[in-house]
Short mmCIF file of C-alpha atoms in Angstrom, two decimals:
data_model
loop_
_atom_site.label_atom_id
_atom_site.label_comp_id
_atom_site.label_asym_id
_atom_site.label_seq_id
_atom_site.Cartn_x
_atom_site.Cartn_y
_atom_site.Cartn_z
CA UNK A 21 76.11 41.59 151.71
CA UNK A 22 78.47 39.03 150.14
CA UNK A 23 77.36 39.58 146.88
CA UNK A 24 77.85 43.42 147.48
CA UNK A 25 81.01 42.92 148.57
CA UNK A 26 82.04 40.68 145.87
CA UNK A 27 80.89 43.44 143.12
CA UNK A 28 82.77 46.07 144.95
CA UNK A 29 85.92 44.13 144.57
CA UNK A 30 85.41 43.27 141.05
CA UNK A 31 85.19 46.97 140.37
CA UNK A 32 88.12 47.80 142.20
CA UNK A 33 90.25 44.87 140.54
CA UNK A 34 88.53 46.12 136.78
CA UNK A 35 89.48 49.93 138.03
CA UNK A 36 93.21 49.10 138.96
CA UNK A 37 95.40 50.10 135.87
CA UNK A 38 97.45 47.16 134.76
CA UNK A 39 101.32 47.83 134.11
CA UNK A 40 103.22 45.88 131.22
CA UNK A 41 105.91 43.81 133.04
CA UNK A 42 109.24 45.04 131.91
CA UNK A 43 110.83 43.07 129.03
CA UNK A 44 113.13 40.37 129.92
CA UNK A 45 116.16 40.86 127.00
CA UNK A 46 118.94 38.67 126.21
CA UNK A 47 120.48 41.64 124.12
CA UNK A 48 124.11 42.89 125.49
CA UNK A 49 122.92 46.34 124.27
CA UNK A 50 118.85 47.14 124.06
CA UNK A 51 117.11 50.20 123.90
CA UNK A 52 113.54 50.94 123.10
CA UNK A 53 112.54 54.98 122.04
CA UNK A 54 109.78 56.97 121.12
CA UNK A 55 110.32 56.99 117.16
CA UNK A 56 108.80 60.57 116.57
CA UNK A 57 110.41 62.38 119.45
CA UNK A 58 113.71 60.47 119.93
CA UNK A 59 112.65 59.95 123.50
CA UNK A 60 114.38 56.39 125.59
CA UNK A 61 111.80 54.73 127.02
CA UNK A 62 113.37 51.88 128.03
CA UNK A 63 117.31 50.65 127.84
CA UNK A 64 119.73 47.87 129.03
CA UNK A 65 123.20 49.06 128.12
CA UNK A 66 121.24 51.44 126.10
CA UNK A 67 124.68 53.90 126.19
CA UNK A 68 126.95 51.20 126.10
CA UNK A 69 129.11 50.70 122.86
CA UNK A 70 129.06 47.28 120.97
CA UNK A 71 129.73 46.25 117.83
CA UNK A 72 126.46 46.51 115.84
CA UNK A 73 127.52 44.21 112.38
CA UNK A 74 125.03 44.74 109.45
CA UNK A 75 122.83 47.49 110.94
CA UNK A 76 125.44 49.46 109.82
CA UNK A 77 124.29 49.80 106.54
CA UNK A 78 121.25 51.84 108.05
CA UNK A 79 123.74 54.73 107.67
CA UNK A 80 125.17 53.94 104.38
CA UNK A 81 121.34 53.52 103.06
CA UNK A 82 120.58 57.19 104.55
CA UNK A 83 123.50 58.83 103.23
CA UNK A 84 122.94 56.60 99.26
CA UNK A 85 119.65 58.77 99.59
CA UNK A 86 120.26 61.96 100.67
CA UNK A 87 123.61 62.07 98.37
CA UNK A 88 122.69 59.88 95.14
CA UNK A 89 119.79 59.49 92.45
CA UNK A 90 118.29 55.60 92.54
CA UNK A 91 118.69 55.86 88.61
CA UNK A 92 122.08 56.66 88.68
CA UNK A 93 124.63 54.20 87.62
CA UNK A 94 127.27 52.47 89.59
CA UNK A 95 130.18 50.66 87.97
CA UNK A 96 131.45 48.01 90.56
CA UNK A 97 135.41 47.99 91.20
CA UNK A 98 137.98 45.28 91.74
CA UNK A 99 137.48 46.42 95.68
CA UNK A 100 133.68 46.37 95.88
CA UNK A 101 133.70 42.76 93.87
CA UNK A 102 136.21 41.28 96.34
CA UNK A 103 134.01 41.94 99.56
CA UNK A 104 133.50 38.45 101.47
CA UNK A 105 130.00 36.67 102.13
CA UNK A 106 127.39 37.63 102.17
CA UNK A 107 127.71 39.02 98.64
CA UNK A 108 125.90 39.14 95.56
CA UNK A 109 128.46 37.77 93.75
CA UNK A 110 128.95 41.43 91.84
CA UNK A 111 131.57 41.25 89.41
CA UNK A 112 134.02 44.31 88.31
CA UNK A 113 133.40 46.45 85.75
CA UNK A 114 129.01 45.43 85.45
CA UNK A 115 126.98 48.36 86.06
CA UNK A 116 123.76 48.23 88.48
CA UNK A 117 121.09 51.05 89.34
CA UNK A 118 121.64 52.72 92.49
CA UNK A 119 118.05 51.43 93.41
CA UNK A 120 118.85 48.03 93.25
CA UNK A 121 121.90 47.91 94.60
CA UNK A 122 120.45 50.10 97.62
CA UNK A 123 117.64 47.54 97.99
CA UNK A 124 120.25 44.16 97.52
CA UNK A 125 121.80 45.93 100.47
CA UNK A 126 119.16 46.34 102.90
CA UNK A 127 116.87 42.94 101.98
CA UNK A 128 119.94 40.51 102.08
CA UNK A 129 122.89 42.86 103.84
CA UNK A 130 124.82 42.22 100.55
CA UNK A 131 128.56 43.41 101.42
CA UNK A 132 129.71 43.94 98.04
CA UNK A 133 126.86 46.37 97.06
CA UNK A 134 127.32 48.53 100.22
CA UNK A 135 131.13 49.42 99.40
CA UNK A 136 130.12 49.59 95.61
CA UNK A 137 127.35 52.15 96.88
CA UNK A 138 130.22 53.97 99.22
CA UNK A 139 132.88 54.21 96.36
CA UNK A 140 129.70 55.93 94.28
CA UNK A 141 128.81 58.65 96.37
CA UNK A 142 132.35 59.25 98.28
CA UNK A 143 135.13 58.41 95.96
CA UNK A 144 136.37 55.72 98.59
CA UNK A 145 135.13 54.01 101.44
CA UNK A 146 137.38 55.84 103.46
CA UNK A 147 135.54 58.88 102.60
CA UNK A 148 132.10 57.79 103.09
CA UNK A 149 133.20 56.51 106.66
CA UNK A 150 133.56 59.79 107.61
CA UNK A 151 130.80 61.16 106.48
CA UNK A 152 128.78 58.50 107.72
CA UNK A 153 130.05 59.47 111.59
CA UNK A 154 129.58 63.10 110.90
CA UNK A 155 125.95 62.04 109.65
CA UNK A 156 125.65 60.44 112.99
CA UNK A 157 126.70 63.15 114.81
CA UNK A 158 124.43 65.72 113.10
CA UNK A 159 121.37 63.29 113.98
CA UNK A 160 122.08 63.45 117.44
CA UNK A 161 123.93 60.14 117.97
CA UNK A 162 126.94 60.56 120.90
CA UNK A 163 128.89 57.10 120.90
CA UNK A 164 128.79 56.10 117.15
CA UNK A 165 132.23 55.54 114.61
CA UNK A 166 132.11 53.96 111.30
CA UNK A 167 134.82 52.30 109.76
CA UNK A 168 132.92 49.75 107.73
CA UNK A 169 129.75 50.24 105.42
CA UNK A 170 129.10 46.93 104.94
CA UNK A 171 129.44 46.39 109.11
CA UNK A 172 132.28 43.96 108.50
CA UNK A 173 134.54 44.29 111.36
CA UNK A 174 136.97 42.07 111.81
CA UNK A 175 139.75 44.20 110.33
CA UNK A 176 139.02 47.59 112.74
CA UNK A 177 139.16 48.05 116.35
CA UNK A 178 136.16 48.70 118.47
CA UNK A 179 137.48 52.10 118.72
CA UNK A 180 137.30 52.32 114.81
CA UNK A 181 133.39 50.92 114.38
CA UNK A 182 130.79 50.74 117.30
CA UNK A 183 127.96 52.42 118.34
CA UNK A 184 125.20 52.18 121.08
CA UNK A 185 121.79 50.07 120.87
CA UNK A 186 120.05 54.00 121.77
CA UNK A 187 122.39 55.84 118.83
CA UNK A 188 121.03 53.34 115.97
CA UNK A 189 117.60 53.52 117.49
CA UNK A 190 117.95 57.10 116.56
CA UNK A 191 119.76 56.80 113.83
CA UNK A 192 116.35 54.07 112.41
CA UNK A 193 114.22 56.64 113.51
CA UNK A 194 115.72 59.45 111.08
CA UNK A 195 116.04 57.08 108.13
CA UNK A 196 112.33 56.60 108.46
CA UNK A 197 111.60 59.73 107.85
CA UNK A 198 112.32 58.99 104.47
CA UNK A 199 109.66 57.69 102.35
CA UNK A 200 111.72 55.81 100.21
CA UNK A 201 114.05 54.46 103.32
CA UNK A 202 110.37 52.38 104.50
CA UNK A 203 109.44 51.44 100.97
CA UNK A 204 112.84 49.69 100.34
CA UNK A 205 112.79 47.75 103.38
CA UNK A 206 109.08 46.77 103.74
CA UNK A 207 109.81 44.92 100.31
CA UNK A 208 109.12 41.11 100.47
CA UNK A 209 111.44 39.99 97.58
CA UNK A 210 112.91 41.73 95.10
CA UNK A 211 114.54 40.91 91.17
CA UNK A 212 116.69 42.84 89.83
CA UNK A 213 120.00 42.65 87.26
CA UNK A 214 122.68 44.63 86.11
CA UNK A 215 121.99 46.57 83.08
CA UNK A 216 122.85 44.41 80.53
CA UNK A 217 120.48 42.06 81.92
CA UNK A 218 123.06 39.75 82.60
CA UNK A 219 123.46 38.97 86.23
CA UNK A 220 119.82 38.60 88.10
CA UNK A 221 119.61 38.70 91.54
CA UNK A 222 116.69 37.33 92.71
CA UNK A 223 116.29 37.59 96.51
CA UNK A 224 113.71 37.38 100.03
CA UNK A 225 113.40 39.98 103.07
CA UNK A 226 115.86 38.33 105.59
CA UNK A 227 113.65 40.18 108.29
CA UNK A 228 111.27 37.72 110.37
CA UNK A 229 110.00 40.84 112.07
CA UNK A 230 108.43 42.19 109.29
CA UNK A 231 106.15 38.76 108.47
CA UNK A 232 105.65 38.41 112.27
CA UNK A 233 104.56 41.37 113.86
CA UNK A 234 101.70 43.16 113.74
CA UNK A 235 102.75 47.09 112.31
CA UNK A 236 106.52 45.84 111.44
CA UNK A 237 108.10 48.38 109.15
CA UNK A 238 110.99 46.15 109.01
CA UNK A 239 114.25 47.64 109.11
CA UNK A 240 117.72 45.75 109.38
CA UNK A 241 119.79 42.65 110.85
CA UNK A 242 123.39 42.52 111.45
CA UNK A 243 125.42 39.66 112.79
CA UNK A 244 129.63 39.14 113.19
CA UNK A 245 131.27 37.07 115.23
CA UNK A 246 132.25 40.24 116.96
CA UNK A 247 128.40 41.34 118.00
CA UNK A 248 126.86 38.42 117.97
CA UNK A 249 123.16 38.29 116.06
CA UNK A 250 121.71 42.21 116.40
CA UNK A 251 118.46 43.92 114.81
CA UNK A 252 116.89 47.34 114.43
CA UNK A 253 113.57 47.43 114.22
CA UNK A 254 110.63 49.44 113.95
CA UNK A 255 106.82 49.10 114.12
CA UNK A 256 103.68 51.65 113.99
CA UNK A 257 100.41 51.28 115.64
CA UNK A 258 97.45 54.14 115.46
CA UNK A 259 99.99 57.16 115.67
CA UNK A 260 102.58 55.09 117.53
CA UNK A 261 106.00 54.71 116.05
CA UNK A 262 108.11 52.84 118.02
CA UNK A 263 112.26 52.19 117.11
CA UNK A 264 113.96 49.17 119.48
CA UNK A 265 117.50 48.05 119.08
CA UNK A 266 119.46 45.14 120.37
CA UNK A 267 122.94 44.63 120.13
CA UNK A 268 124.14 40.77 121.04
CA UNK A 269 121.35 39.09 121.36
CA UNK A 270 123.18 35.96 121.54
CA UNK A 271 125.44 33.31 118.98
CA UNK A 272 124.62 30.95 116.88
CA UNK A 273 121.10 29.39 116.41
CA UNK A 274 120.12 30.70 119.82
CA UNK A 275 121.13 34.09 119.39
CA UNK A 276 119.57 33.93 115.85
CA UNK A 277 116.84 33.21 117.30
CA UNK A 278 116.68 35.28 120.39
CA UNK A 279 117.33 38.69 118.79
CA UNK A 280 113.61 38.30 116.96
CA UNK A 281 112.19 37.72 120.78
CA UNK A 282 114.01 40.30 121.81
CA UNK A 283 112.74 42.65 119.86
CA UNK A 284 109.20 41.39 120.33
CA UNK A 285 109.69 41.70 123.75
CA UNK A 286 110.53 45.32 123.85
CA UNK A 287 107.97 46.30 120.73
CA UNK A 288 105.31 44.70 123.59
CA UNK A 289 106.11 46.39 126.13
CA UNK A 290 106.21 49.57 124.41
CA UNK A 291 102.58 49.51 122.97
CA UNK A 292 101.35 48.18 126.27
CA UNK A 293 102.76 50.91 128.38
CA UNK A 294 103.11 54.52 126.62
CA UNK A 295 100.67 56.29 125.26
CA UNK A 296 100.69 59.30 123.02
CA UNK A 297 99.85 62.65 125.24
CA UNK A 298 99.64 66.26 125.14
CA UNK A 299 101.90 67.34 127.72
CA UNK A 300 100.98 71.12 126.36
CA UNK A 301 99.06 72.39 123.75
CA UNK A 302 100.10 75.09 121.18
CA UNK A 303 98.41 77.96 121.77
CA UNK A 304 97.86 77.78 126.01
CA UNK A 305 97.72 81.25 128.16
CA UNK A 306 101.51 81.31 130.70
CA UNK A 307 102.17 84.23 132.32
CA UNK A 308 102.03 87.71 131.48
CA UNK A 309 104.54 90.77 131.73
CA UNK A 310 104.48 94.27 132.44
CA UNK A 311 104.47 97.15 129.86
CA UNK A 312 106.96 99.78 130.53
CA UNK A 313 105.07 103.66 128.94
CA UNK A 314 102.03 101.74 127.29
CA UNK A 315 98.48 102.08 127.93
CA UNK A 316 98.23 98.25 127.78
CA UNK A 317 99.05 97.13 131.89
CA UNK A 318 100.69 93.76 130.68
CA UNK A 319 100.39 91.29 127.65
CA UNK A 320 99.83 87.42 128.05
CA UNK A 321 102.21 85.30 126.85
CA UNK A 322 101.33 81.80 124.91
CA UNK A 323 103.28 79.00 124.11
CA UNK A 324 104.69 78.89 120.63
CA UNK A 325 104.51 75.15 120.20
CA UNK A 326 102.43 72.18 121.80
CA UNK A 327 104.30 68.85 123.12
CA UNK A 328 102.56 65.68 122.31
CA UNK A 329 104.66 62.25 123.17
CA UNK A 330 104.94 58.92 124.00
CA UNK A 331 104.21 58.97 128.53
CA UNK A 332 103.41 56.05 130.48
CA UNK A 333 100.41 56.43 133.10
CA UNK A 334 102.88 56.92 135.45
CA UNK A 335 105.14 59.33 133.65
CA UNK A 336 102.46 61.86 133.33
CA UNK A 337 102.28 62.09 136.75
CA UNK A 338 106.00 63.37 136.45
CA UNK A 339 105.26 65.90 134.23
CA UNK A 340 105.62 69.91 134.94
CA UNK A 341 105.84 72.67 132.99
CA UNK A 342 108.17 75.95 134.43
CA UNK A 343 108.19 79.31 132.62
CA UNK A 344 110.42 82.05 132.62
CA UNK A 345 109.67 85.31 131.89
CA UNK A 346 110.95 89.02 132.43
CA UNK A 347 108.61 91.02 134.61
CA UNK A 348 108.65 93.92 132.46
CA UNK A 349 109.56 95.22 129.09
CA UNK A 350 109.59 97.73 126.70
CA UNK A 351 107.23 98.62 123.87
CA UNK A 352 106.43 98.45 121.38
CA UNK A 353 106.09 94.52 121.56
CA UNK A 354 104.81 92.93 118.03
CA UNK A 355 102.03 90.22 118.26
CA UNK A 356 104.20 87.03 117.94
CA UNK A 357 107.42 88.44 119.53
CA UNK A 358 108.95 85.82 121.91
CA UNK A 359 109.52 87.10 125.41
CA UNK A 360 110.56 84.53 127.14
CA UNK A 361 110.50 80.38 127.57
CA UNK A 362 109.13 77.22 128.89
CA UNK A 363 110.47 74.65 129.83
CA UNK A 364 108.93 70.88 129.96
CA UNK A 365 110.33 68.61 132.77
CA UNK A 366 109.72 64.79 133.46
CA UNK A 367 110.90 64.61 136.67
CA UNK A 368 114.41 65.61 136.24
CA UNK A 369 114.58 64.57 132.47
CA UNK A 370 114.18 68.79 130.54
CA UNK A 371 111.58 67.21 127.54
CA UNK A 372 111.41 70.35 125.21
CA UNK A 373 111.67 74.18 125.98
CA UNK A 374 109.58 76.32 124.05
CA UNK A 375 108.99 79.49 123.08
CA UNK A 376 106.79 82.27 125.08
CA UNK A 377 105.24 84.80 122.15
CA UNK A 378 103.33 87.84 122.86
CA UNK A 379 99.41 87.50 122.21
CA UNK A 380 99.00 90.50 121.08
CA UNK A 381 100.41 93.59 119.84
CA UNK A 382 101.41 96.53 122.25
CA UNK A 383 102.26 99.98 121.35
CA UNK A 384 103.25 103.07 123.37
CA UNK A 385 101.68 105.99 124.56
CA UNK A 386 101.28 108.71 121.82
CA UNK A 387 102.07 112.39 122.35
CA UNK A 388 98.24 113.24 123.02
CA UNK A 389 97.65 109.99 125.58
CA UNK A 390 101.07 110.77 127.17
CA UNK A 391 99.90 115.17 127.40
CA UNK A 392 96.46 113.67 128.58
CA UNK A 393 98.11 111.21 131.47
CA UNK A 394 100.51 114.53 132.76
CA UNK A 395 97.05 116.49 132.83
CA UNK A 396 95.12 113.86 135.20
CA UNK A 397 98.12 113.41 137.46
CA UNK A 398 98.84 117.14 137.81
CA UNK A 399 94.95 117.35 138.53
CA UNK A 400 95.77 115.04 140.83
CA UNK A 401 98.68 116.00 142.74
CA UNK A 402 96.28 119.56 142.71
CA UNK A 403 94.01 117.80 144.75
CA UNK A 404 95.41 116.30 147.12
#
């Protein structure tokens, strides 16, 4: 009986899911998201603005690419060769690649080759800083300004440069969808020189993350005496792509220190707790509506797109799906034709709405179905 009971128990205790304890942060700012949906998944002053230093040049990278060729050739000015440390010592008038400049940048948070990269594609820094917050905006961040592309900030106000540990995790998320954006900053070391050959700049990955974790894409470090030491970082295990950021992990060799467990921490958690799943599947039968003068009765409706995320076991608990649809309509209705939506809840969080299409095709009566219908209900009516 003991020895029955004792099984019993072990099969309970083997059958109980086991939930990730929540990460314990140091950060100021932290937020954890789903890196293919955009999705929070876990925060702490996720919506809170900080200062965010170096990680700032996460935008100026995104906009270098989408705006500049990494052949094309910058001559540095008397402004971009006067930025303070860190700096790569660039001196006025030598001419660098884009590419290397763009890689200097993000490997070693060089300050003089981010405003020499702003002044290229913007005219002035001013310029670029703009763009950079409307290139924020557009990606979906709500509490992000740039005034810096280097992520020096001692000259602006907090109203002039901050953003939120959640904006810069989306912000990471969209500069990885850019090939190029994960090649540069999964490089270990890099040489390069101006193009005279010149002035070499040989120089290491400042990211621990990327040596340390397992499925580190890297991405960027920041640190001012203003935020303190911050990171954004990203990492990718079968299918799951996960962007964390914290903002203030600490000061001095502490802080230094505590923004790398910081991130571990939350990169942990993440893997341990969510899960990709198909909330709905492309394709699935919801609802139907009436035909107004159509031989068809009604047409089924089928959702237009699936939803496949990043849920916790508990999460998908959470999850419903509502529909709304008109309970008639006109023909003829194409095969395709939306006629109505759904929309994807987790609990009170809307996930997605998506489109309801038609299944099929449906047409109206013609003249001889329409003569044939009169005929049966006069016969009918005679009838009775």
């Amino acid at each position: 009986m003991k020895r029955i009971t004792l099984l019993l128990l072990l099969f309970l205790l083997s059958a109980t899911p086991v939930f990730a304890k929540e990460p314990n942060v140091a950060a100021q700012g932290a937020a954890l998201i789903d890196g293919k949906t955009g999705r929070l998944l876990w925060e702490k002053n996720g919506e809170k603005p900080f200062a965010m230093a170096s990680t700032t040049k996460i935008m100026t990278a995104i906009l270098v690419l989408e705006n500049a060729d990494l052949e094309d050739t910058v001559t540095i000015s008397k402004n971009a060769a006067h930025q303070p440390e860190v700096h790569m010592d660039l001196k006025e008038g030598e001419q660098w690649k884009v590419g290397d400049l763009l890689s200097a940048m993000m490997l070693r948070s060089y300050n003089d080759a981010a405003v020499a990269l702003a002044e290229h594609v913007s005219g002035s820094v001013e310029k670029f800083c703009t763009e950079m917050t409307r290139k924020a905006e557009e990606i979906g961040a709500k509490d992000t300004v740039f005034g810096s592309p280097n992520g020096l900030d001692s000259h602006l106000t907090d109203a002039k440069h901050h953003s939120t540990a959640y904006d810069m995790s989306l912000i990471a998320a969209y500069a990885l969808e850019n090939e190029t954006f994960r090649e540069i900053v999964a490089q270990p070391e890099i040489s390069v020189s101006d193009l005279e050959g010149k002035h070499i700049c040989n120089t290491t990955n400042a990211d621990r993350f990327l040596k340390e974790y397992s499925g580190a894409l890297g991405i960027k470090t920041g640190y001012t005496n203003k935020a303190g030491h911050c990171f954004v970082g990203a990492a990718e295990r079968d299918d799951v792509l996960l962007v964390s950021t914290v903002l203030g992990s600490g000061w001095g060799d502490a802080g230094k220190q505590k923004k790398w467990t910081d991130t571990k921490a939350l990169m942990d958690y993440g893997f341990d707790t969510f899960h990709p799943y198909e909330a709905v599947a492309k394709g699935t039968v919801l609802g139907e509506v009436k035909l107004i003068d159509s031989p068809m009765e009604q047409v089924e409706t089928v959702l237009a797109e699936g939803y496949t995320a990043l849920f916790s076991a508990e999460e998908v608990k959470k999850l419903r799906l509502e529909t709304d649809l008109p309970k008639e309509t006109e023909v003829p209705v194409e095969k395709g034709e939306k006629l109505g939506k759904a929309t994807l809840w987790l609990g009170n969080e809307k996930l997605a709405e998506i489109d309801l299409l038609a299944r099929e095709a449906a047409r109206p009566f013609t003249l001889q179905e329409r003569l044939h219908r009169l005929a049966k209900n006069w016969l009918s009516w005679r009838k009775f």
